């Protein structure tokens, strides 16, 4: 799956890591619901860090379409809420059973 982090580029992340990314996405949703800025910053940082840790960066000149787009680390709670409204259920899609 190709994930774009706004302002940072694309990362190819294997399906084996989607469960962990979903866990971090759930934590981000919890932080958004609470409105706690510190919790939100930590959860967003952990999610983006995991994408970078598990993913392989694609070259800047790559023209691969992104499967999903993630906010950058400086995104506000409001910006991420807007992105979630557009995406539906979390930032990372669920893993089929």
Short mmCIF file of C-alpha atoms in Angstrom, two decimals:
data_model
loop_
_atom_site.label_atom_id
_atom_site.label_comp_id
_atom_site.label_asym_id
_atom_site.label_seq_id
_atom_site.Cartn_x
_atom_site.Cartn_y
_atom_site.Cartn_z
CA UNK A 1 0.00 0.00 0.00
CA UNK A 2 1.33 3.43 -0.90
CA UNK A 3 0.83 6.09 1.74
CA UNK A 4 1.52 9.77 1.17
CA UNK A 5 2.48 11.90 4.14
CA UNK A 6 1.62 15.46 3.16
CA UNK A 7 4.75 17.48 2.59
CA UNK A 8 7.07 14.49 3.07
CA UNK A 9 6.48 12.09 0.20
CA UNK A 10 5.25 8.57 -0.39
CA UNK A 11 6.03 5.35 1.48
CA UNK A 12 5.28 1.81 0.38
CA UNK A 13 4.05 -0.13 3.41
CA UNK A 14 3.51 -3.89 3.38
CA UNK A 15 0.21 -5.42 4.43
CA UNK A 16 1.92 -7.14 7.36
CA UNK A 17 2.14 -3.75 9.11
CA UNK A 18 -1.47 -2.64 8.61
CA UNK A 19 -2.71 -4.13 11.89
CA UNK A 20 -0.20 -2.06 13.87
CA UNK A 21 -1.01 1.05 11.84
CA UNK A 22 -4.72 0.45 12.53
CA UNK A 23 -3.97 0.31 16.26
CA UNK A 24 -2.16 3.65 16.04
CA UNK A 25 -5.00 5.06 13.95
CA UNK A 26 -7.49 4.05 16.66
CA UNK A 27 -5.33 5.83 19.23
CA UNK A 28 -5.37 8.93 17.05
CA UNK A 29 -9.18 8.75 16.83
CA UNK A 30 -9.37 8.51 20.62
CA UNK A 31 -7.13 11.56 20.94
CA UNK A 32 -9.28 13.50 18.48
CA UNK A 33 -12.45 12.62 20.38
CA UNK A 34 -10.91 13.77 23.65
CA UNK A 35 -9.69 17.04 22.15
CA UNK A 36 -6.49 16.67 24.20
CA UNK A 37 -3.78 18.45 22.19
CA UNK A 38 -0.88 16.62 23.87
CA UNK A 39 -2.48 13.21 23.32
CA UNK A 40 -3.26 14.17 19.71
CA UNK A 41 0.34 15.28 19.00
CA UNK A 42 1.74 12.08 20.50
CA UNK A 43 -0.71 9.82 18.63
CA UNK A 44 -0.17 11.58 15.29
CA UNK A 45 3.60 11.45 15.76
CA UNK A 46 3.49 7.73 16.54
CA UNK A 47 1.35 6.98 13.50
CA UNK A 48 3.56 8.96 11.13
CA UNK A 49 6.69 7.50 12.73
CA UNK A 50 5.40 3.97 12.17
CA UNK A 51 4.62 4.69 8.51
CA UNK A 52 8.19 5.91 8.05
CA UNK A 53 9.63 3.00 10.06
CA UNK A 54 7.69 0.26 8.27
CA UNK A 55 7.54 1.92 4.86
CA UNK A 56 10.06 2.23 2.08
CA UNK A 57 10.30 5.78 0.75
CA UNK A 58 9.49 6.13 -2.93
CA UNK A 59 11.68 8.40 -5.06
CA UNK A 60 10.49 12.01 -5.24
CA UNK A 61 9.98 11.68 -8.99
CA UNK A 62 7.77 8.57 -8.61
CA UNK A 63 4.33 8.91 -10.20
CA UNK A 64 2.65 6.15 -8.20
CA UNK A 65 -0.91 6.94 -7.08
CA UNK A 66 -1.29 7.02 -3.31
CA UNK A 67 -3.72 4.57 -1.69
CA UNK A 68 -4.20 7.00 1.17
CA UNK A 69 -3.03 10.40 2.31
CA UNK A 70 -1.93 11.21 5.84
CA UNK A 71 -1.58 14.67 7.36
CA UNK A 72 1.82 16.09 8.16
CA UNK A 73 3.13 16.24 11.73
CA UNK A 74 2.14 19.93 12.02
CA UNK A 75 -1.54 19.32 11.20
CA UNK A 76 -4.06 20.67 13.66
CA UNK A 77 -6.84 18.72 15.33
CA UNK A 78 -9.31 20.57 13.09
CA UNK A 79 -7.42 19.69 9.91
CA UNK A 80 -7.26 16.01 10.82
CA UNK A 81 -10.97 16.00 11.71
CA UNK A 82 -11.71 17.41 8.24
CA UNK A 83 -9.53 14.76 6.61
CA UNK A 84 -11.34 12.06 8.58
CA UNK A 85 -14.71 13.36 7.41
CA UNK A 86 -13.50 12.97 3.84
CA UNK A 87 -11.95 9.53 4.43
CA UNK A 88 -14.70 7.98 6.53
CA UNK A 89 -13.56 5.54 9.22
CA UNK A 90 -10.06 6.52 10.33
CA UNK A 91 -7.01 7.35 8.27
CA UNK A 92 -5.81 3.76 7.77
CA UNK A 93 -8.26 1.33 6.13
CA UNK A 94 -9.23 -1.78 8.05
CA UNK A 95 -7.66 -5.11 7.28
CA UNK A 96 -10.13 -7.59 5.78
CA UNK A 97 -10.70 -10.81 7.75
#
